PDB file of C-alpha atoms in Angstrom:
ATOM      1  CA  UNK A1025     -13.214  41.294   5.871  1.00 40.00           C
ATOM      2  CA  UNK A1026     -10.006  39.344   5.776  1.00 47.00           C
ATOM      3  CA  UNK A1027      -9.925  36.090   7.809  1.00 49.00           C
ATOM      4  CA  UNK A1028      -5.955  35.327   9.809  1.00 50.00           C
ATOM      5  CA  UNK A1029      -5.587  32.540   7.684  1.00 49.00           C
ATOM      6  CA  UNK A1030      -5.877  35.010   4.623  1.00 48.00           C
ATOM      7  CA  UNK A1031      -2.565  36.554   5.885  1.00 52.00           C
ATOM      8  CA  UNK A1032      -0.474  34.439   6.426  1.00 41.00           C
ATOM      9  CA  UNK A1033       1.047  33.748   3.171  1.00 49.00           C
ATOM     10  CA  UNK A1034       3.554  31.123   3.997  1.00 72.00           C
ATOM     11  CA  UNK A1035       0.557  28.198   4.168  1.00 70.00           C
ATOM     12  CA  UNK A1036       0.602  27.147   0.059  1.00 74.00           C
ATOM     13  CA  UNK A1037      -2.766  25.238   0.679  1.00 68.00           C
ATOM     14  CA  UNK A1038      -4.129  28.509   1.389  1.00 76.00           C
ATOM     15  CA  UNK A1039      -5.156  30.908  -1.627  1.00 74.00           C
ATOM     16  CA  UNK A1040      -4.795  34.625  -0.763  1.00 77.00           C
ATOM     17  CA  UNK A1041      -8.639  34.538   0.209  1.00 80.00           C
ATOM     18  CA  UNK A1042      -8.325  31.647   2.819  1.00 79.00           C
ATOM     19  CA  UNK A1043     -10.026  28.803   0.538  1.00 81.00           C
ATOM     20  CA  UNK A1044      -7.428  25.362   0.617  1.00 77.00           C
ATOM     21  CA  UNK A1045      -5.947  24.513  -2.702  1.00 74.00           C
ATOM     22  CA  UNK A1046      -3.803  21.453  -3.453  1.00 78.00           C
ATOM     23  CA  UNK A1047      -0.067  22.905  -4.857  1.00 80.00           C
ATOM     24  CA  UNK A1048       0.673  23.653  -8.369  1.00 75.00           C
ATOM     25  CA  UNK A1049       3.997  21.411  -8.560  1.00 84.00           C
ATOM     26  CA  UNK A1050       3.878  21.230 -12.786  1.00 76.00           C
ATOM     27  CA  UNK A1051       6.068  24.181 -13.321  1.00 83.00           C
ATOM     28  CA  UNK A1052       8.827  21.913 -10.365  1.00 84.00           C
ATOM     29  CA  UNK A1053      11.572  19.879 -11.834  1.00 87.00           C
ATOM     30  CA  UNK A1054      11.158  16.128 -11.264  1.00 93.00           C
ATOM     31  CA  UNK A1055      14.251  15.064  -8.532  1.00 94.00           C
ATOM     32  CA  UNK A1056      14.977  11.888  -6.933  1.00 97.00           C
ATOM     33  CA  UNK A1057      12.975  12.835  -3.748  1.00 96.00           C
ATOM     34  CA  UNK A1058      13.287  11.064   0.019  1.00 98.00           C
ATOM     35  CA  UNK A1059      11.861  11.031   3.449  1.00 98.00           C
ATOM     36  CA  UNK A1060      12.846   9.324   6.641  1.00 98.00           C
ATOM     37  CA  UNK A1061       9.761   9.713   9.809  1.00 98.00           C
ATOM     38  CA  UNK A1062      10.511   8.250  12.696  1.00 98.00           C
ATOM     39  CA  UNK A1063       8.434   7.443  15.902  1.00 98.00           C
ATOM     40  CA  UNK A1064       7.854   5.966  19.319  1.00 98.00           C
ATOM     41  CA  UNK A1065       5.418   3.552  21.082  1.00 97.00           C
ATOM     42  CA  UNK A1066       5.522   2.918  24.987  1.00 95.00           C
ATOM     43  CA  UNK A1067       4.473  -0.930  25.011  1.00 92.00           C
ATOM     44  CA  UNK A1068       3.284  -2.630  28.075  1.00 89.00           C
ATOM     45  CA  UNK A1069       6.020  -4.205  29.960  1.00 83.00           C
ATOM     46  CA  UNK A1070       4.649  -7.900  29.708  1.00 82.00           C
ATOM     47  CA  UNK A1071       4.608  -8.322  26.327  1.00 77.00           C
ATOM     48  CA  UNK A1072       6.788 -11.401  24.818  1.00 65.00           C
ATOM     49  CA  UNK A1073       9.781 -10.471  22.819  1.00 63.00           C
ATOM     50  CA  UNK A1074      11.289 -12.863  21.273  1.00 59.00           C
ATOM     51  CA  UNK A1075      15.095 -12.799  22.454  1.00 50.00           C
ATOM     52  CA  UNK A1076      16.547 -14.467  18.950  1.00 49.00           C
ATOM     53  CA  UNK A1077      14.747 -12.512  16.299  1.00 62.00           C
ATOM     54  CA  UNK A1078      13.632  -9.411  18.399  1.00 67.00           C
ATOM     55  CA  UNK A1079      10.011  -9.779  17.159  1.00 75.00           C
ATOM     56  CA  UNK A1080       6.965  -9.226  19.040  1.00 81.00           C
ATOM     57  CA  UNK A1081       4.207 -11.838  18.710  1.00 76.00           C
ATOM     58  CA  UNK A1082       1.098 -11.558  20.631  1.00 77.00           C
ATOM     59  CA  UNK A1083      -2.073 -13.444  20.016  1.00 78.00           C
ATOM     60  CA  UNK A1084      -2.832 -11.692  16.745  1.00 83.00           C
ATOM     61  CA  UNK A1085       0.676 -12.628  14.893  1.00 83.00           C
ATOM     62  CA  UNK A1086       4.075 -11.396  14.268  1.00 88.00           C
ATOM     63  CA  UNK A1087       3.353  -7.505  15.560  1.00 92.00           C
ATOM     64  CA  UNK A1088       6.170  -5.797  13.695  1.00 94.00           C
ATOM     65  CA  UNK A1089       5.455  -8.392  10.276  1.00 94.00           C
ATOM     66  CA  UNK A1090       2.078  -6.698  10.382  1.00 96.00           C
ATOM     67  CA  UNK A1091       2.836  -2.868  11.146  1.00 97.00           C
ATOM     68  CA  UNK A1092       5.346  -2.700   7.936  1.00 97.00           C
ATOM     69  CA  UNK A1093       2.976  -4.208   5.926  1.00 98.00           C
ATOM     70  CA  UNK A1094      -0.078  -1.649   7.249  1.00 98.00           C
ATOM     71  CA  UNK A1095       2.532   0.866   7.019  1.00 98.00           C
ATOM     72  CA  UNK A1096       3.679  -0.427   3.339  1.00 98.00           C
ATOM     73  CA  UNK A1097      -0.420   0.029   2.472  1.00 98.00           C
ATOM     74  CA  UNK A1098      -0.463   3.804   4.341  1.00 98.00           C
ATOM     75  CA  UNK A1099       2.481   5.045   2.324  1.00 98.00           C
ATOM     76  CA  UNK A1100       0.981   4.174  -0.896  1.00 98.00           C
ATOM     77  CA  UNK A1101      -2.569   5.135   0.166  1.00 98.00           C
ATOM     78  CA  UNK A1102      -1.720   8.735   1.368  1.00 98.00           C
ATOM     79  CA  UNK A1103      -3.246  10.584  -1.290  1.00 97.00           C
ATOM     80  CA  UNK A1104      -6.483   9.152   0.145  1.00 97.00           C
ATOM     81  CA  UNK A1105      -6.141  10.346   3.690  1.00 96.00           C
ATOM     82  CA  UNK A1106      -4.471  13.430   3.265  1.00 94.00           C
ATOM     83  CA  UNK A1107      -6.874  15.716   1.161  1.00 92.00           C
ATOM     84  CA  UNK A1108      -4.204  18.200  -0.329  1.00 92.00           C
ATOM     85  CA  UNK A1109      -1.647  15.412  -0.673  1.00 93.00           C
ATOM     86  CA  UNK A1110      -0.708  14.209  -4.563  1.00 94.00           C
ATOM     87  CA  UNK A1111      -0.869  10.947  -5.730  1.00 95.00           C
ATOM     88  CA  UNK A1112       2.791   9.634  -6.289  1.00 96.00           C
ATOM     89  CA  UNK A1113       4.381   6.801  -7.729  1.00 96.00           C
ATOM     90  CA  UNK A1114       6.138   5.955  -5.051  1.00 98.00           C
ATOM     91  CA  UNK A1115       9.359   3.721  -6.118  1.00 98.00           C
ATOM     92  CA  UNK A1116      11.091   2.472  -2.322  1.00 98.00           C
ATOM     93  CA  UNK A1117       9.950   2.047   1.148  1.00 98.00           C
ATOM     94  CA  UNK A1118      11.493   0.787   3.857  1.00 98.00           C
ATOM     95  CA  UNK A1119      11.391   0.294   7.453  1.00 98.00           C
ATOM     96  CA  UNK A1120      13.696  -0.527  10.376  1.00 96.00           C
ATOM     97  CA  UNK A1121      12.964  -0.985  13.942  1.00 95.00           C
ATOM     98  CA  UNK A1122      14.792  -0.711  16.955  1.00 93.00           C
ATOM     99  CA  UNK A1123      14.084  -1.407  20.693  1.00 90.00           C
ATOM    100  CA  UNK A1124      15.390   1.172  23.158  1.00 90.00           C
ATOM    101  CA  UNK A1125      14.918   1.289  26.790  1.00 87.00           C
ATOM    102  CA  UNK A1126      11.800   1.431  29.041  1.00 86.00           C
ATOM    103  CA  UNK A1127       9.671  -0.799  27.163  1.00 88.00           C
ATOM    104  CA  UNK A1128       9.531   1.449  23.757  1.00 93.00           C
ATOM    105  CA  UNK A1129       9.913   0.663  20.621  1.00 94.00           C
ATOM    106  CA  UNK A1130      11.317   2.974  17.710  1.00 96.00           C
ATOM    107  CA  UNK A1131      10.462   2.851  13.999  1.00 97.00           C
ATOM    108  CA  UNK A1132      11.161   4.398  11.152  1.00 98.00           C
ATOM    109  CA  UNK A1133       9.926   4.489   7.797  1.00 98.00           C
ATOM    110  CA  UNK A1134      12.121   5.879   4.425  1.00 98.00           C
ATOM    111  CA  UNK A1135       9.952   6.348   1.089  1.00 98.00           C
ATOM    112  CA  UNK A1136      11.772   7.527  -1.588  1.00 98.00           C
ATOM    113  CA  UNK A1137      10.532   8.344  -5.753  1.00 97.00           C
ATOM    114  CA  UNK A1138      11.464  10.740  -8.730  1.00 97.00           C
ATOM    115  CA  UNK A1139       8.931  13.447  -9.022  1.00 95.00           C
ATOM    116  CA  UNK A1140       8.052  16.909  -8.579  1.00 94.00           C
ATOM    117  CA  UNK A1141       6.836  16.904  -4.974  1.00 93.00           C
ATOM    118  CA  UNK A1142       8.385  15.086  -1.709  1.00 92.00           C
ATOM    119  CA  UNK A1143       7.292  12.298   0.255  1.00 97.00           C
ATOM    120  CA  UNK A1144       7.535  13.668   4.204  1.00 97.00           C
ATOM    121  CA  UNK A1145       3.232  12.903   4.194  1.00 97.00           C
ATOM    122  CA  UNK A1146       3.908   9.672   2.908  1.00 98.00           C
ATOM    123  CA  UNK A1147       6.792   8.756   5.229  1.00 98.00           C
ATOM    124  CA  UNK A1148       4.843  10.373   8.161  1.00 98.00           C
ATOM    125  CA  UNK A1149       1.666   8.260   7.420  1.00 98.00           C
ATOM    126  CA  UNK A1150       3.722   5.087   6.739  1.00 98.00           C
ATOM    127  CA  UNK A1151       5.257   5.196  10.305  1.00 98.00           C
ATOM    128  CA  UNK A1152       2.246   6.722  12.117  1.00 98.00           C
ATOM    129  CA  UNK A1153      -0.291   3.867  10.743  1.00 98.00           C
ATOM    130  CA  UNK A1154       2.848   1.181  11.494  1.00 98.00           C
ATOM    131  CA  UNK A1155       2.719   2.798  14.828  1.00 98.00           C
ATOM    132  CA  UNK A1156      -1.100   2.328  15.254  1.00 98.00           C
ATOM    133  CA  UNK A1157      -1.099  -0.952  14.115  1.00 97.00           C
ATOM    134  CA  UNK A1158       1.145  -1.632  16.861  1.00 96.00           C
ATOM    135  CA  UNK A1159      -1.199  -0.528  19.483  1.00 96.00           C
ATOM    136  CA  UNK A1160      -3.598  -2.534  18.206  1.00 95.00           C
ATOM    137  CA  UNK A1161      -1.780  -5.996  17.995  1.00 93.00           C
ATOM    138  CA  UNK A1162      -0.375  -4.977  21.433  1.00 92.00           C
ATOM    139  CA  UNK A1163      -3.621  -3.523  23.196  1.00 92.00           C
ATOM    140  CA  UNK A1164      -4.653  -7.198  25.321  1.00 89.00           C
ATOM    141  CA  UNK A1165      -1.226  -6.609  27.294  1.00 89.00           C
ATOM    142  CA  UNK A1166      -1.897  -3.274  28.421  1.00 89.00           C
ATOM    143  CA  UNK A1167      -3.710   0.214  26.776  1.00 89.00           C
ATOM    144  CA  UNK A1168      -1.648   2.082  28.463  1.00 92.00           C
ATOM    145  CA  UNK A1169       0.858   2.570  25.923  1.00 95.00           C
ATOM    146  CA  UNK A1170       1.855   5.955  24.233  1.00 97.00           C
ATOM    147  CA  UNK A1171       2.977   7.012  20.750  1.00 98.00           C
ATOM    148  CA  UNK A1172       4.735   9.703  20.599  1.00 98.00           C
ATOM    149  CA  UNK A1173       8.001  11.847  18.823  1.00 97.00           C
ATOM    150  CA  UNK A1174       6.966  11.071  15.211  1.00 98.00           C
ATOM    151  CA  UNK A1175       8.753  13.560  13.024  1.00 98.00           C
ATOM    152  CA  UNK A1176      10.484  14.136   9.745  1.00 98.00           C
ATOM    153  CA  UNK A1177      13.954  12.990  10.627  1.00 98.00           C
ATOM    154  CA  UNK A1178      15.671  13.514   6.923  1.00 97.00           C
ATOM    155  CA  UNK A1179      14.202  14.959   3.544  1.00 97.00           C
ATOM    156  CA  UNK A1180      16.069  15.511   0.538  1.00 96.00           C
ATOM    157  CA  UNK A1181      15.513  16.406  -3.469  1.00 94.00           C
ATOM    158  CA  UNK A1182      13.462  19.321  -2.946  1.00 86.00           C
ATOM    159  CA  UNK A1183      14.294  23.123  -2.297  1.00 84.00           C
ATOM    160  CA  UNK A1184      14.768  22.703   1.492  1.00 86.00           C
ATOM    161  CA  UNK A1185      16.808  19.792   2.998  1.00 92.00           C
ATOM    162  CA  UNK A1186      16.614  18.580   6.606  1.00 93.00           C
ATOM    163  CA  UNK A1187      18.894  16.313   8.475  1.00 94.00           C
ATOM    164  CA  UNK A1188      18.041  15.332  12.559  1.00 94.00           C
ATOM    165  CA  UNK A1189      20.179  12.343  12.722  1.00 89.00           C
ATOM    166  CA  UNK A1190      23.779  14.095  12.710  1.00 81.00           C
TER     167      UNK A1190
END
């Protein structure tokens, strides 16, 4: 009897009898390939920013120093976590911060390579362990704080483009 994941063809990690595959990508061309994920974290309101550089520093260290550089490691360790995920050589990441209002704090996090398959896991991971890493250098002033609104917010080089930020 056919399972509901069996029919529902869009899913590629599906096989047409419900088992997960990883993607064939060797019949792809190989394209210069990018991602841009973006998300939030709430942070309690007594934590000490530091006017001149905009850095957060708590007990544990420089808070956004540490969250690229776990977020640096998540990019490049994706494969790992993400069981249908490929191994890439990943050539660029990069991310930028901002601080917007009511105490939250928005990162994002662009990985780009040249390869048959694109980077949105990779991106996604990078900001979402930055994110967490947050949270944890942050947690003494207050657990109270929320992540939230991490998506895809630009991919290009494969078959289907997206672009949020116009």
């Amino acid at each position: 009897m056919p399972t509901e994941m069996s029919q529902t063809p869009e899913l590629t990690h599906l096989q047409p009898d419900g088992t997960p595959r990883m993607v064939d990508v060797g019949h792809k061309s190989t394209t210069h390939r990018s991602a841009v994920a973006r998300g939030r974290i709430r942070l309690p309101e007594n934590l000490d920013l530091q006017p001149l550089t905009g850095e957060l520093v708590t007990a544990k260290g420089s808070v956004l120093h540490t969250a690229i550089i776990a977020g640096t490691q998540a990019v490049k360790r994706t494969a790992d976590l993400i069981p249908f995920c490929h191994p890439l050589p990943v050539e660029s990441i990069h991310f930028t911060h901002r601080f917007l209002e009511n105490c939250e704090l928005e990162l994002t996090c662009e990985v780009s390579l040249t390869h048959k398959t694109g980077v949105e896991m990779e991106a996604l991971t990078g900001v979402s362990v930055a994110l967490l890493t947050v949270y944890d250098m942050c947690k003494s002033a207050g657990q109270d704080m929320v992540m939230h609104s991490i998506e895809i917010l630009k991919k290009s080089g494969g078959k289907a483009n997206i672009d949020k930020t116009r």
